[in-house]
Coordinates of C-alpha atoms in Angstrom, one line a residue:
M17 CA -8.1 13.8 26.5
I18 CA -6.9 13.9 22.8
D19 CA -4.0 11.5 22.0
S20 CA -0.5 13.0 21.3
H21 CA -0.6 11.7 17.9
E22 CA -2.5 13.2 15.0
L23 CA -6.0 12.2 14.5
K24 CA -6.4 10.8 10.9
K25 CA -10.0 11.1 9.3
R26 CA -12.1 8.4 9.2
D27 CA -15.0 10.0 7.3
L28 CA -16.7 6.8 6.1
Y29 CA -17.7 6.3 9.6
L30 CA -17.5 10.0 10.9
N31 CA -20.2 10.9 8.4
K32 CA -22.3 8.2 9.5
M33 CA -22.0 9.3 13.1
I34 CA -22.8 13.2 12.2
A35 CA -25.9 12.1 10.4
F36 CA -27.1 10.6 13.7
Q37 CA -26.2 13.5 16.0
D38 CA -28.7 14.7 18.1
T39 CA -31.4 12.1 17.2
E40 CA -32.8 10.0 20.0
P41 CA -31.1 6.6 19.2
V42 CA -27.7 5.5 21.2
K43 CA -24.9 5.6 18.8
V44 CA -23.0 2.2 19.0
V45 CA -19.8 1.7 17.4
T46 CA -18.5 -1.9 17.1
G47 CA -15.7 -3.6 15.7
I48 CA -12.6 -5.7 16.4
R49 CA -10.2 -4.0 19.0
R50 CA -7.9 -1.3 18.0
C51 CA -9.6 -0.8 14.7
G52 CA -10.1 2.9 15.4
K53 CA -13.4 3.2 17.5
S54 CA -11.6 5.4 20.5
S55 CA -10.4 7.5 17.8
L56 CA -14.0 7.9 16.0
L57 CA -15.4 9.0 19.2
K58 CA -12.6 11.5 19.3
L59 CA -13.1 12.8 16.0
M60 CA -16.9 13.2 16.9
T61 CA -15.8 15.3 19.9
L62 CA -13.8 17.4 17.7
H63 CA -16.4 18.1 15.4
L64 CA -18.8 18.9 18.2
R65 CA -16.2 21.4 19.7
E66 CA -15.6 22.6 16.2
N67 CA -19.3 23.4 15.8
G68 CA -19.9 25.3 19.1
I69 CA -20.4 22.8 21.7
A70 CA -19.0 23.9 24.9
D71 CA -16.2 21.3 26.5
D72 CA -18.5 21.3 29.7
Q73 CA -21.1 19.6 27.5
I74 CA -18.9 16.9 26.6
L75 CA -18.3 13.8 28.9
E76 CA -15.6 11.1 27.9
M77 CA -15.1 7.9 29.6
N78 CA -12.9 5.3 28.5
F79 CA -13.4 2.2 30.6
E80 CA -10.2 0.6 30.0
S81 CA -8.8 3.2 31.9
Y82 CA -7.7 2.4 35.5
A83 CA -9.8 5.7 36.5
F84 CA -13.0 3.7 36.2
K85 CA -11.9 -0.1 37.2
N86 CA -14.3 -1.9 39.0
M87 CA -17.2 0.8 38.5
N88 CA -20.4 -0.7 38.6
S89 CA -23.7 0.6 36.9
D90 CA -24.7 2.6 39.9
A91 CA -21.3 4.5 40.5
F92 CA -21.6 4.8 36.7
Y93 CA -24.7 6.7 36.8
E94 CA -23.6 8.9 39.5
Y95 CA -20.4 9.9 38.2
V96 CA -22.5 10.9 34.9
K97 CA -25.2 12.6 37.1
Q98 CA -22.6 14.9 38.7
H99 CA -21.0 16.1 35.3
I100 CA -24.5 17.1 33.6
M101 CA -24.6 20.5 33.2
P102 CA -28.1 21.7 33.9
G103 CA -30.1 23.3 31.2
K104 CA -27.5 22.2 28.8
R105 CA -27.5 19.5 26.1
M106 CA -25.0 16.9 27.2
Y107 CA -22.9 14.5 25.0
L108 CA -21.9 11.4 26.5
F109 CA -18.8 9.4 25.1
F110 CA -18.4 5.8 26.6
D111 CA -15.6 3.9 25.1
E112 CA -15.6 0.0 26.2
V113 CA -18.8 0.2 28.0
Q114 CA -19.3 -3.6 28.1
R115 CA -16.6 -3.6 31.0
V116 CA -19.3 -2.2 33.4
P117 CA -21.8 -4.7 34.6
G118 CA -25.0 -3.8 34.0
W119 CA -24.2 -0.9 32.1
E120 CA -27.4 -1.2 30.0
D121 CA -29.2 0.0 33.0
A122 CA -27.0 3.1 33.2
V123 CA -27.2 4.0 29.7
N124 CA -30.9 3.5 29.3
S125 CA -31.5 5.7 32.3
F126 CA -29.6 8.6 31.0
R127 CA -31.7 8.4 28.0
V128 CA -34.8 8.8 30.1
D129 CA -33.5 11.3 32.8
F130 CA -30.9 13.6 31.0
N131 CA -31.0 15.9 27.9
C132 CA -28.2 14.0 26.1
D133 CA -26.8 12.4 23.1
I134 CA -25.2 9.1 23.7
Y135 CA -22.3 7.4 21.8
V136 CA -20.8 4.1 23.1
T137 CA -18.0 1.6 21.5
G138 CA -17.6 -2.0 22.4
S139 CA -15.7 -5.0 20.8
N140 CA -17.8 -7.5 21.1
A141 CA -21.2 -8.5 19.5
Y142 CA -22.4 -10.0 22.6
M143 CA -23.3 -6.6 24.0
L144 CA -25.7 -5.8 21.1
S145 CA -27.4 -9.2 21.0
S146 CA -28.9 -10.5 24.1
E147 CA -29.2 -8.2 26.8
Y148 CA -28.5 -4.7 25.1
A149 CA -31.6 -5.7 22.3
T150 CA -33.6 -6.0 25.6
Y151 CA -33.2 -2.6 27.0
L152 CA -32.8 -0.5 23.9
S153 CA -34.5 -2.3 21.2
G154 CA -35.2 0.0 18.5
R155 CA -33.4 2.7 20.2
C156 CA -29.9 2.3 19.2
V157 CA -28.1 2.5 15.7
E158 CA -24.9 0.5 15.1
I159 CA -21.9 2.0 13.1
K160 CA -20.0 -1.2 12.2
M161 CA -16.2 -0.4 12.0
L162 CA -13.6 -2.2 10.3
P163 CA -9.8 -1.8 9.9
L164 CA -8.3 0.3 7.1
S165 CA -9.5 -0.2 3.7
F166 CA -6.8 0.1 0.9
S167 CA -7.8 4.0 0.3
E168 CA -7.7 4.5 4.2
F169 CA -4.3 2.8 4.2
L170 CA -2.8 5.1 1.5
T171 CA -4.0 8.3 3.6
F172 CA -2.9 6.9 7.0
H173 CA 0.6 6.2 5.7
D174 CA 0.8 9.6 3.8
F175 CA 0.9 8.2 0.3
E176 CA -0.3 10.3 -2.7
I177 CA -1.5 8.6 -6.0
R178 CA -0.4 10.8 -9.0
E179 CA -0.9 10.0 -12.6
T180 CA 1.8 10.3 -15.2
K181 CA 1.8 9.6 -18.9
S182 CA 3.1 5.9 -19.6
A183 CA 5.7 5.3 -22.7
L184 CA 2.7 3.9 -24.9
G185 CA 0.8 7.5 -24.4
G186 CA -1.7 6.2 -21.3
I187 CA -1.9 6.9 -18.1
R188 CA -0.4 5.1 -15.2
K189 CA -0.7 5.6 -11.7
Q190 CA 2.2 6.0 -9.2
V191 CA 2.5 6.5 -5.5
F192 CA 4.3 9.3 -3.9
D193 CA 5.6 9.3 -0.2
Q194 CA 6.2 12.5 2.0
N195 CA 9.5 12.5 0.9
G196 CA 8.9 12.5 -2.7
E197 CA 9.9 8.7 -3.2
H198 CA 7.9 7.0 -5.9
Y199 CA 6.5 3.4 -6.0
D200 CA 4.3 1.4 -8.2
L201 CA 0.8 1.0 -7.0
R202 CA 0.9 -2.7 -7.0
E203 CA 4.0 -2.4 -4.4
V204 CA 2.0 -0.5 -2.2
F205 CA -0.8 -2.8 -2.5
D206 CA 1.5 -5.8 -1.6
A207 CA 2.5 -3.9 1.7
Y208 CA -1.4 -3.6 2.4
M209 CA -1.7 -7.3 1.8
R210 CA 1.6 -8.1 3.8
F211 CA 0.7 -5.8 6.7
G212 CA -3.0 -5.3 6.8
G213 CA -5.1 -2.4 7.9
M214 CA -5.0 -2.1 11.6
P215 CA -4.7 1.8 11.9
G216 CA -1.7 1.6 14.9
I217 CA 0.5 0.3 12.1
A218 CA 0.8 4.1 10.7
D219 CA 2.2 5.0 13.9
I220 CA 5.2 2.6 13.7
G221 CA 5.9 2.4 10.0
L222 CA 5.8 -0.5 7.8
D223 CA 8.7 -2.3 9.6
Q224 CA 7.7 -6.2 9.9
E225 CA 9.1 -7.0 13.2
K226 CA 7.2 -4.0 15.0
V227 CA 4.1 -4.5 12.9
L228 CA 4.1 -8.3 14.3
M229 CA 4.4 -7.1 17.6
L230 CA 1.6 -4.9 17.1
L231 CA -0.5 -7.5 15.5
E232 CA 0.4 -10.0 18.4
G233 CA -0.8 -7.2 21.2
I234 CA -4.3 -6.9 19.4
Y235 CA -4.7 -11.2 19.2
S236 CA -3.5 -11.5 22.6
T237 CA -6.2 -8.8 23.9
V238 CA -9.1 -10.1 21.9
I239 CA -8.5 -13.6 22.9
M240 CA -8.1 -12.7 26.6
R241 CA -10.2 -9.7 27.3
D242 CA -12.8 -9.8 24.7
I243 CA -13.3 -13.6 24.8
L244 CA -11.8 -15.3 27.9
E245 CA -12.4 -12.6 30.3
R246 CA -15.8 -12.0 29.1
E247 CA -17.0 -15.5 29.2
N248 CA -16.0 -15.1 33.4
R249 CA -17.9 -11.8 33.3
R250 CA -21.2 -13.7 32.1
G251 CA -20.3 -16.4 34.7
Q252 CA -19.9 -18.9 31.7
K253 CA -17.1 -21.4 30.9
K254 CA -18.3 -22.4 27.5
I255 CA -14.9 -21.3 26.2
A256 CA -12.3 -22.4 28.6
D257 CA -9.2 -23.6 26.5
P258 CA -7.0 -20.7 25.1
I259 CA -5.0 -23.2 23.3
L260 CA -8.1 -24.9 21.4
L261 CA -9.3 -21.3 20.9
K262 CA -6.0 -20.5 18.9
K263 CA -6.2 -23.8 17.1
I264 CA -9.6 -23.1 15.7
A265 CA -8.3 -19.5 15.1
L266 CA -5.5 -20.9 12.8
F267 CA -7.6 -23.4 10.9
L268 CA -10.3 -20.7 10.2
A269 CA -7.3 -18.1 9.1
D270 CA -5.8 -20.9 7.1
N271 CA -9.1 -21.9 5.2
I272 CA -10.4 -18.1 4.4
G273 CA -12.7 -18.6 1.4
S274 CA -13.1 -22.3 1.6
N275 CA -16.6 -23.8 2.5
I276 CA -16.3 -25.2 6.1
S277 CA -18.4 -27.5 8.0
V278 CA -18.0 -26.5 11.9
S279 CA -18.7 -30.3 12.5
S280 CA -15.6 -31.5 10.4
I281 CA -13.3 -29.0 12.3
G282 CA -12.5 -30.9 15.3
N283 CA -11.8 -33.9 13.3
T284 CA -9.4 -32.0 10.8
L285 CA -7.7 -30.6 13.7
M286 CA -7.3 -34.3 15.2
N287 CA -6.3 -35.9 11.9
E288 CA -3.5 -33.2 11.3
G289 CA -2.1 -33.9 14.6
L290 CA -2.8 -30.2 15.9
L291 CA -4.5 -31.2 19.3
E292 CA -1.6 -33.1 20.7
D293 CA -0.7 -30.8 23.6
G294 CA -0.9 -33.9 25.9
K295 CA -4.0 -31.9 27.9
R296 CA -6.8 -32.8 25.5
K297 CA -8.3 -36.0 25.6
G298 CA -10.2 -36.7 22.1
I299 CA -11.9 -34.9 19.4
P300 CA -13.9 -31.6 20.7
S301 CA -17.7 -31.9 20.0
A302 CA -19.0 -30.1 17.0
H303 CA -21.2 -28.2 20.0
T304 CA -18.0 -27.2 21.4
V305 CA -16.3 -26.0 18.2
Q306 CA -19.3 -24.3 17.5
N307 CA -19.1 -22.2 21.0
Y308 CA -15.6 -21.5 19.9
V309 CA -16.1 -20.1 16.5
N310 CA -19.3 -18.1 17.8
A311 CA -16.7 -16.5 20.2
L312 CA -14.3 -15.4 17.6
L313 CA -17.2 -14.0 15.5
E314 CA -18.5 -12.1 18.7
A315 CA -14.9 -10.4 19.1
Y316 CA -15.2 -9.6 15.2
F317 CA -12.1 -11.6 14.4
F318 CA -13.7 -13.4 11.7
Y319 CA -17.0 -13.0 9.7
D320 CA -19.2 -15.8 8.5
I321 CA -21.0 -15.5 4.9
K322 CA -24.1 -17.4 3.9
R323 CA -24.8 -19.3 0.8
F324 CA -27.6 -17.9 -1.6
D325 CA -29.4 -20.2 -4.2
I326 CA -29.7 -17.8 -6.9
K327 CA -32.5 -19.8 -9.0
G328 CA -34.3 -20.8 -6.2
K329 CA -33.7 -17.3 -4.1
E330 CA -33.5 -18.5 -0.7
F331 CA -30.6 -18.9 1.7
L332 CA -29.2 -22.3 1.9
R333 CA -28.3 -24.2 5.3
T334 CA -25.2 -25.7 3.5
L335 CA -21.7 -24.9 4.1
G336 CA -20.7 -21.1 4.4
K337 CA -17.2 -19.5 4.4
Y338 CA -15.3 -17.4 6.9
Y339 CA -13.1 -14.4 6.2
I340 CA -10.6 -12.8 9.0
V341 CA -11.1 -9.2 9.7
D342 CA -7.9 -8.1 8.8
I343 CA -4.9 -9.8 6.1
G344 CA -2.4 -8.5 8.5
L345 CA -3.9 -10.8 11.5
R346 CA -4.0 -13.7 9.2
N347 CA -0.3 -13.1 8.3
Y348 CA 0.7 -12.7 11.8
L349 CA -1.1 -16.2 12.7
L350 CA -0.1 -18.5 9.7
G351 CA 3.3 -16.4 8.6
F352 CA 3.9 -14.7 5.4
R353 CA 3.1 -16.8 2.4
D354 CA 2.1 -16.6 -1.1
R355 CA 0.6 -19.9 -1.7
D356 CA -3.3 -18.8 -1.6
S357 CA -3.0 -15.3 -2.5
G358 CA -6.3 -16.0 -4.5
H359 CA -8.3 -16.3 -1.1
A360 CA -6.3 -13.6 0.3
I361 CA -7.6 -10.9 -2.4
E362 CA -11.0 -12.5 -1.9
N363 CA -10.8 -11.6 1.8
V364 CA -10.3 -8.0 0.8
V365 CA -13.0 -7.4 -1.7
Y366 CA -15.5 -9.0 0.8
F367 CA -14.6 -6.4 3.7
E368 CA -14.8 -3.8 1.0
L369 CA -18.0 -4.4 -0.2
L370 CA -19.2 -4.4 3.5
R371 CA -17.7 -1.0 3.9
R372 CA -19.6 0.0 0.8
G373 CA -23.0 -0.7 2.7
Y374 CA -23.7 -4.1 1.0
D375 CA -25.1 -7.1 2.1
V376 CA -22.8 -9.9 1.2
S377 CA -23.7 -13.5 0.2
I378 CA -21.9 -16.6 -1.4
G379 CA -23.9 -17.3 -4.8
K380 CA -25.1 -21.0 -6.1
I381 CA -26.6 -21.3 -9.4
D382 CA -26.7 -25.0 -10.5
N383 CA -23.4 -26.6 -9.9
A384 CA -21.4 -23.2 -10.0
E385 CA -20.6 -20.6 -7.4
V386 CA -20.6 -17.0 -7.4
D387 CA -17.9 -15.4 -5.1
F388 CA -20.1 -12.9 -4.0
I389 CA -23.7 -11.4 -4.6
A390 CA -23.5 -7.7 -3.2
A391 CA -26.8 -6.3 -2.3
K392 CA -28.5 -2.8 -1.1
A393 CA -31.9 -1.5 -1.4
D394 CA -31.7 -0.5 -4.7
D395 CA -28.6 -2.2 -6.2
K396 CA -27.0 -5.6 -6.5
I397 CA -23.7 -6.8 -8.2
Y398 CA -22.3 -10.0 -8.7
V399 CA -18.8 -10.2 -8.2
Q400 CA -15.8 -12.8 -8.9
V401 CA -12.4 -12.4 -7.7
T402 CA -9.3 -14.1 -9.2
E403 CA -5.6 -13.5 -9.3
S404 CA -5.6 -13.1 -13.4
M405 CA -7.8 -13.1 -16.4
V406 CA -5.0 -13.9 -19.1
S407 CA -5.2 -17.8 -18.9
E408 CA -8.2 -18.8 -21.4
V409 CA -9.1 -21.7 -18.3
V410 CA -9.2 -19.2 -15.5
R411 CA -11.4 -17.0 -17.9
K412 CA -14.0 -19.6 -18.7
R413 CA -13.8 -20.8 -14.9
E414 CA -14.8 -17.0 -13.7
L415 CA -17.1 -16.3 -16.5
T416 CA -19.4 -19.2 -16.7
P417 CA -21.4 -19.1 -13.3
L418 CA -21.9 -14.9 -14.0
Q419 CA -23.3 -16.2 -17.5
K420 CA -25.9 -18.5 -16.0
I421 CA -27.6 -15.6 -14.1
S422 CA -30.3 -14.3 -16.2
D423 CA -31.0 -10.8 -14.4
N424 CA -29.6 -7.4 -15.8
Y425 CA -27.7 -6.5 -12.5
E426 CA -24.0 -5.8 -12.9
K427 CA -21.6 -8.5 -13.2
I428 CA -17.9 -7.9 -12.8
I429 CA -14.5 -9.8 -12.5
L430 CA -11.8 -8.1 -10.2
S431 CA -8.2 -9.5 -10.7
L432 CA -4.9 -8.2 -10.5
N433 CA -4.3 -8.7 -13.9
P434 CA -7.7 -8.3 -16.3
G435 CA -5.9 -8.8 -19.6
M436 CA -6.4 -7.1 -22.5
D437 CA -10.3 -7.1 -22.5
S438 CA -12.5 -5.0 -20.4
S439 CA -15.8 -6.6 -21.2
Y440 CA -17.2 -10.3 -22.2
E441 CA -20.5 -9.9 -23.3
G442 CA -21.7 -7.1 -20.8
I443 CA -19.6 -8.9 -17.9
K444 CA -16.9 -6.1 -16.8
S445 CA -13.2 -7.4 -15.9
I446 CA -11.5 -4.4 -13.7
N447 CA -8.4 -4.2 -12.0
L448 CA -8.6 -5.0 -8.5
I449 CA -6.3 -2.2 -7.2
D450 CA -8.3 0.4 -9.6
W451 CA -11.7 -0.7 -7.9
L452 CA -10.3 -0.7 -4.5
I453 CA -9.2 3.3 -4.9
S454 CA -12.4 4.2 -6.9
E455 CA -14.5 5.1 -4.1

């Protein structure tokens, strides 16, 4: 069942999975469609085989396959039961398991009835919310998968960073491809900002036309299968208008990193003439818009981020922000453009902080805003993101909110052009690209 193309390592996620191997919780890999979940399961099966687990102890089922089409939970249970090897520990891998009605019953029964270690993937957060929580509360561990980071992008596209001496005696980083051609690191970063980090792009190369076709396929599958089809399976009709869904997706993509009130989205779409398709009468209600936004969040297409009052030490109910899971998908939706590259690099930093295991919120201090507060159990960083720190006006704007914070946690400003100074009274000014490849 291994795909013909070479599996590239995703060690960040594979190591998490290995850490939970042979523990009781069901390992649940979640993330947007085509971000690499199936390949991660395959990498895990390779790891098992390399460590002495026999083929007949490993059962793989991909519910996107026609072989398992229309399978219900009873048939699912029987199929697995027939493949259990008596007296041996089994390793069960179920890809896109949410396509089986009542799958939770079956998976819970496997845990109870068989000596097994279970791994599942799903492309919709709904599977982990209501029904799944009821059946497996406390008995599952979620591994949240994202498209490629910039470091992974370099690896997947067979780029290698080498350090060379610059004319001024310093060190400069250059990127070499398999053919020995070399590029500035910034050039390759610009390609990442253009095409994004969907792993499938590595198979077709950095060709704009092919990449756009691949991204269109991902978008269509997310919208049609993970949102509209799932609504039918749930027997609900909250999301019945694919045109409105796309309009809201376009609006959120156009406004990443901006303060957004869900109640105002319908008005804005109406005022800008974006709903004039002849079908929709009037402005969609805030409740309707919220349902559509929630569907896009549940499909991992967008992520929302809350605002935190640094002085009051509480989350605020006021305007949040949305970021798109992959910058390439944004370019597919909106076309390629440079006019808001500041928000685009902010988007990249948000997901890099998530990858590194931080809980991320927006910081409010007095009337100023800190782009990100990134917190772990024993660590916190305040992060500002801007394109350049060369201008005095920009420096003041970025430094002021951080200077108001009185605690001793690290404060950094990430930019593509940090200027001459690397520190301002303890606030570090760091090159964004160096930061992205530093871990």
